Amino acid sequence: EWHEPADAFDEDYPMRLTTGRTVAHYLSGNQTRRLGALVEQTPRPWVEVHPSHGYRTGDPVRVVTRRGSEVFPALVTEAIRPDHVFVPYHWPVPTAANALTIDALDPRSKIPEYKVCACRIERAAQVDEVPVPPTPPGRPAYPEAQASRTTTRPPSSSQGRGTGEGS
């Protein structure tokens, strides 16, 4: 049975923040953020925002919830609804997306509602070295992101390990 999210949407917090994983990292990123190639591929989190908000990819955006706020570089994409933002959750404070989410439990499953909470976004002052985020798989690459992005591939001797390829 569907029910409204525990975190109410209102005039102060009209948008929905959802969090999720990236291809390069797993869970909290405690292990994957120690691997050079994966860190180079996805060095820090970003916030996906719809173009209607007027940001450019790489702009610093403050995501504000009732639990606090954090600044992320924007990834502008039409793949997300105008009333939603997405932030991956694999990093610790000061860019810990889950620190912004709500810990209310679903009444039946007792699973926390990490996937939806009320938020707003604001223009942020320039922060030190806000890199252009990589384009997540399946998302359109904007020219600003594509021009600044570098692709890191493992040495050919490591390709195919664990996949059954190249054996």
mmCIF file of C-alpha atoms in Angstrom:
data_model
loop_
_atom_site.group_PDB
_atom_site.id
_atom_site.type_symbol
_atom_site.label_atom_id
_atom_site.label_comp_id
_atom_site.label_asym_id
_atom_site.label_seq_id
_atom_site.Cartn_x
_atom_site.Cartn_y
_atom_site.Cartn_z
ATOM 1 C CA GLU A 1 0.000 0.000 0.000
ATOM 2 C CA TRP A 2 1.444 3.352 -1.089
ATOM 3 C CA HIS A 3 1.661 6.250 1.359
ATOM 4 C CA GLU A 4 3.031 9.788 1.260
ATOM 5 C CA PRO A 5 6.730 10.177 2.145
ATOM 6 C CA ALA A 6 7.371 11.046 5.806
ATOM 7 C CA ASP A 7 9.188 14.272 4.890
ATOM 8 C CA ALA A 8 6.508 16.776 3.844
ATOM 9 C CA PHE A 9 6.986 18.858 0.698
ATOM 10 C CA ASP A 10 6.071 22.510 1.159
ATOM 11 C CA GLU A 11 6.936 26.022 0.018
ATOM 12 C CA ASP A 12 10.341 25.919 1.769
ATOM 13 C CA TYR A 13 11.226 22.412 0.559
ATOM 14 C CA PRO A 14 9.344 21.913 -2.737
ATOM 15 C CA MET A 15 11.679 19.424 -4.431
ATOM 16 C CA ARG A 16 12.475 15.740 -3.949
ATOM 17 C CA LEU A 17 16.006 14.568 -3.203
ATOM 18 C CA THR A 18 16.728 11.003 -4.144
ATOM 19 C CA THR A 19 20.007 9.196 -3.589
ATOM 20 C CA GLY A 20 21.544 6.221 -5.316
ATOM 21 C CA ARG A 21 24.696 4.473 -6.380
ATOM 22 C CA THR A 22 27.158 4.950 -9.194
ATOM 23 C CA VAL A 23 28.699 2.248 -11.325
ATOM 24 C CA ALA A 24 32.204 2.951 -9.974
ATOM 25 C CA HIS A 25 31.414 2.741 -6.257
ATOM 26 C CA TYR A 26 29.635 0.375 -3.901
ATOM 27 C CA LEU A 27 27.634 1.217 -0.759
ATOM 28 C CA SER A 28 29.523 3.754 1.382
ATOM 29 C CA GLY A 29 32.492 3.657 -0.995
ATOM 30 C CA ASN A 30 34.773 2.689 1.892
ATOM 31 C CA GLN A 31 36.603 0.173 -0.292
ATOM 32 C CA THR A 32 36.012 1.498 -3.802
ATOM 33 C CA ARG A 33 37.117 5.042 -2.940
ATOM 34 C CA ARG A 34 40.578 3.587 -2.199
ATOM 35 C CA LEU A 35 41.100 2.289 -5.737
ATOM 36 C CA GLY A 36 42.875 4.852 -7.911
ATOM 37 C CA ALA A 37 41.153 4.035 -11.195
ATOM 38 C CA LEU A 38 37.703 4.198 -9.597
ATOM 39 C CA VAL A 39 38.503 7.426 -7.765
ATOM 40 C CA GLU A 40 39.748 8.976 -11.020
ATOM 41 C CA GLN A 41 36.580 7.827 -12.784
ATOM 42 C CA THR A 42 34.264 9.249 -10.102
ATOM 43 C CA PRO A 43 36.255 11.465 -7.707
ATOM 44 C CA ARG A 44 33.361 13.093 -5.869
ATOM 45 C CA PRO A 45 29.580 13.224 -5.806
ATOM 46 C CA TRP A 46 27.481 15.587 -7.895
ATOM 47 C CA VAL A 47 23.868 16.715 -7.997
ATOM 48 C CA GLU A 48 21.785 16.010 -11.081
ATOM 49 C CA VAL A 49 19.488 18.948 -11.855
ATOM 50 C CA HIS A 50 17.081 19.691 -14.681
ATOM 51 C CA PRO A 51 18.108 22.450 -17.168
ATOM 52 C CA SER A 52 15.026 24.498 -16.228
ATOM 53 C CA HIS A 53 16.800 25.595 -13.023
ATOM 54 C CA GLY A 54 19.364 27.608 -14.995
ATOM 55 C CA TYR A 55 22.537 25.886 -13.784
ATOM 56 C CA ARG A 56 25.419 24.838 -16.002
ATOM 57 C CA THR A 57 27.238 21.565 -15.519
ATOM 58 C CA GLY A 58 29.953 22.150 -12.934
ATOM 59 C CA ASP A 59 28.201 25.040 -11.141
ATOM 60 C CA PRO A 60 28.253 24.675 -7.338
ATOM 61 C CA VAL A 61 24.736 23.888 -6.083
ATOM 62 C CA ARG A 62 23.677 23.776 -2.439
ATOM 63 C CA VAL A 63 21.142 21.038 -1.645
ATOM 64 C CA VAL A 64 19.190 22.012 1.483
ATOM 65 C CA THR A 65 16.978 19.698 3.568
ATOM 66 C CA ARG A 66 15.585 19.974 7.084
ATOM 67 C CA ARG A 67 18.689 18.123 8.300
ATOM 68 C CA GLY A 68 21.305 20.369 6.750
ATOM 69 C CA SER A 69 22.901 21.348 3.464
ATOM 70 C CA GLU A 70 25.834 20.365 1.298
ATOM 71 C CA VAL A 71 27.380 21.748 -1.884
ATOM 72 C CA PHE A 72 27.846 19.603 -4.984
ATOM 73 C CA PRO A 73 28.862 20.355 -8.585
ATOM 74 C CA ALA A 74 25.855 20.275 -10.921
ATOM 75 C CA LEU A 75 25.320 17.725 -13.641
ATOM 76 C CA VAL A 76 22.633 19.304 -15.815
ATOM 77 C CA THR A 77 20.455 16.691 -17.485
ATOM 78 C CA GLU A 78 16.967 16.324 -18.920
ATOM 79 C CA ALA A 79 16.992 12.754 -17.593
ATOM 80 C CA ILE A 80 15.709 14.025 -14.235
ATOM 81 C CA ARG A 81 12.369 15.681 -13.533
ATOM 82 C CA PRO A 82 12.387 19.427 -12.761
ATOM 83 C CA ASP A 83 11.019 18.770 -9.254
ATOM 84 C CA HIS A 84 13.701 16.177 -8.394
ATOM 85 C CA VAL A 85 17.452 16.146 -7.750
ATOM 86 C CA PHE A 86 19.730 13.113 -7.481
ATOM 87 C CA VAL A 87 22.966 12.757 -5.475
ATOM 88 C CA PRO A 88 25.055 9.550 -5.225
ATOM 89 C CA TYR A 89 25.677 8.405 -1.652
ATOM 90 C CA HIS A 90 29.195 6.899 -1.636
ATOM 91 C CA TRP A 91 31.086 9.716 0.124
ATOM 92 C CA PRO A 92 31.502 10.847 3.751
ATOM 93 C CA VAL A 93 30.834 14.307 5.183
ATOM 94 C CA PRO A 94 31.103 17.038 3.894
ATOM 95 C CA THR A 95 29.545 15.501 0.787
ATOM 96 C CA ALA A 96 27.505 12.729 2.419
ATOM 97 C CA ALA A 97 24.161 12.658 0.628
ATOM 98 C CA ASN A 98 22.624 10.353 3.224
ATOM 99 C CA ALA A 99 23.321 12.963 5.935
ATOM 100 C CA LEU A 100 20.649 15.023 4.173
ATOM 101 C CA THR A 101 18.051 12.260 3.976
ATOM 102 C CA ILE A 102 15.406 11.358 6.524
ATOM 103 C CA ASP A 103 15.645 8.341 8.815
ATOM 104 C CA ALA A 104 11.892 7.750 9.025
ATOM 105 C CA LEU A 105 11.035 4.069 8.644
ATOM 106 C CA ASP A 106 8.471 2.569 6.321
ATOM 107 C CA PRO A 107 5.695 1.374 8.648
ATOM 108 C CA ARG A 108 5.544 -2.108 7.149
ATOM 109 C CA SER A 109 9.092 -2.988 6.007
ATOM 110 C CA LYS A 110 10.968 -0.822 8.562
ATOM 111 C CA ILE A 111 13.337 0.300 5.780
ATOM 112 C CA PRO A 112 14.523 3.937 6.040
ATOM 113 C CA GLU A 113 13.146 6.360 3.447
ATOM 114 C CA TYR A 114 16.596 7.275 2.123
ATOM 115 C CA LYS A 115 15.278 7.476 -1.427
ATOM 116 C CA VAL A 116 12.992 10.464 -1.005
ATOM 117 C CA CYS A 117 13.058 13.569 1.136
ATOM 118 C CA ALA A 118 12.017 17.181 0.741
ATOM 119 C CA CYS A 119 14.685 19.655 -0.367
ATOM 120 C CA ARG A 120 15.429 22.865 -2.196
ATOM 121 C CA ILE A 121 18.432 23.898 -4.244
ATOM 122 C CA GLU A 122 20.316 27.183 -4.124
ATOM 123 C CA ARG A 123 23.199 28.737 -5.968
ATOM 124 C CA ALA A 124 26.328 28.274 -3.904
ATOM 125 C CA ALA A 125 29.465 30.362 -3.682
ATOM 126 C CA GLN A 126 32.384 28.918 -5.579
ATOM 127 C CA VAL A 127 34.008 26.163 -3.553
ATOM 128 C CA ASP A 128 37.583 24.953 -3.875
ATOM 129 C CA GLU A 129 38.088 22.783 -6.926
ATOM 130 C CA VAL A 130 34.551 21.811 -7.797
ATOM 131 C CA PRO A 131 35.316 19.438 -10.683
ATOM 132 C CA VAL A 132 32.913 18.766 -13.509
ATOM 133 C CA PRO A 133 31.349 15.456 -12.574
ATOM 134 C CA PRO A 134 31.658 12.458 -14.864
ATOM 135 C CA THR A 135 28.632 11.557 -16.918
ATOM 136 C CA PRO A 136 26.880 8.638 -15.246
ATOM 137 C CA PRO A 137 26.170 5.727 -17.604
ATOM 138 C CA GLY A 138 22.903 6.152 -19.439
ATOM 139 C CA ARG A 139 22.859 9.924 -18.951
ATOM 140 C CA PRO A 140 23.424 12.477 -21.710
ATOM 141 C CA ALA A 141 26.808 14.189 -21.690
ATOM 142 C CA TYR A 142 26.619 17.952 -21.885
ATOM 143 C CA PRO A 143 29.380 19.758 -23.802
ATOM 144 C CA GLU A 144 30.881 21.275 -20.646
ATOM 145 C CA ALA A 145 31.119 17.864 -18.998
ATOM 146 C CA GLN A 146 32.419 16.116 -22.102
ATOM 147 C CA ALA A 147 35.179 18.677 -22.695
ATOM 148 C CA SER A 148 36.479 18.429 -19.133
ATOM 149 C CA ARG A 149 36.114 14.686 -18.648
ATOM 150 C CA THR A 150 38.978 12.252 -18.862
ATOM 151 C CA THR A 151 38.521 8.550 -19.335
ATOM 152 C CA THR A 152 40.684 6.196 -17.335
ATOM 153 C CA ARG A 153 41.091 2.604 -18.465
ATOM 154 C CA PRO A 154 42.912 -0.111 -16.588
ATOM 155 C CA PRO A 155 46.049 -1.496 -18.222
ATOM 156 C CA SER A 156 45.263 -4.098 -20.875
ATOM 157 C CA SER A 157 46.771 -6.843 -18.695
ATOM 158 C CA SER A 158 43.955 -6.368 -16.164
ATOM 159 C CA GLN A 159 41.106 -6.253 -18.679
ATOM 160 C CA GLY A 160 38.749 -9.177 -18.549
ATOM 161 C CA ARG A 161 39.683 -10.377 -15.056
ATOM 162 C CA GLY A 162 36.784 -11.899 -13.242
ATOM 163 C CA THR A 163 34.464 -11.615 -16.230
ATOM 164 C CA GLY A 164 35.439 -14.685 -18.192
ATOM 165 C CA GLU A 165 36.693 -12.461 -21.009
ATOM 166 C CA GLY A 166 40.226 -12.544 -22.347
ATOM 167 C CA SER A 167 41.036 -15.919 -20.777
#
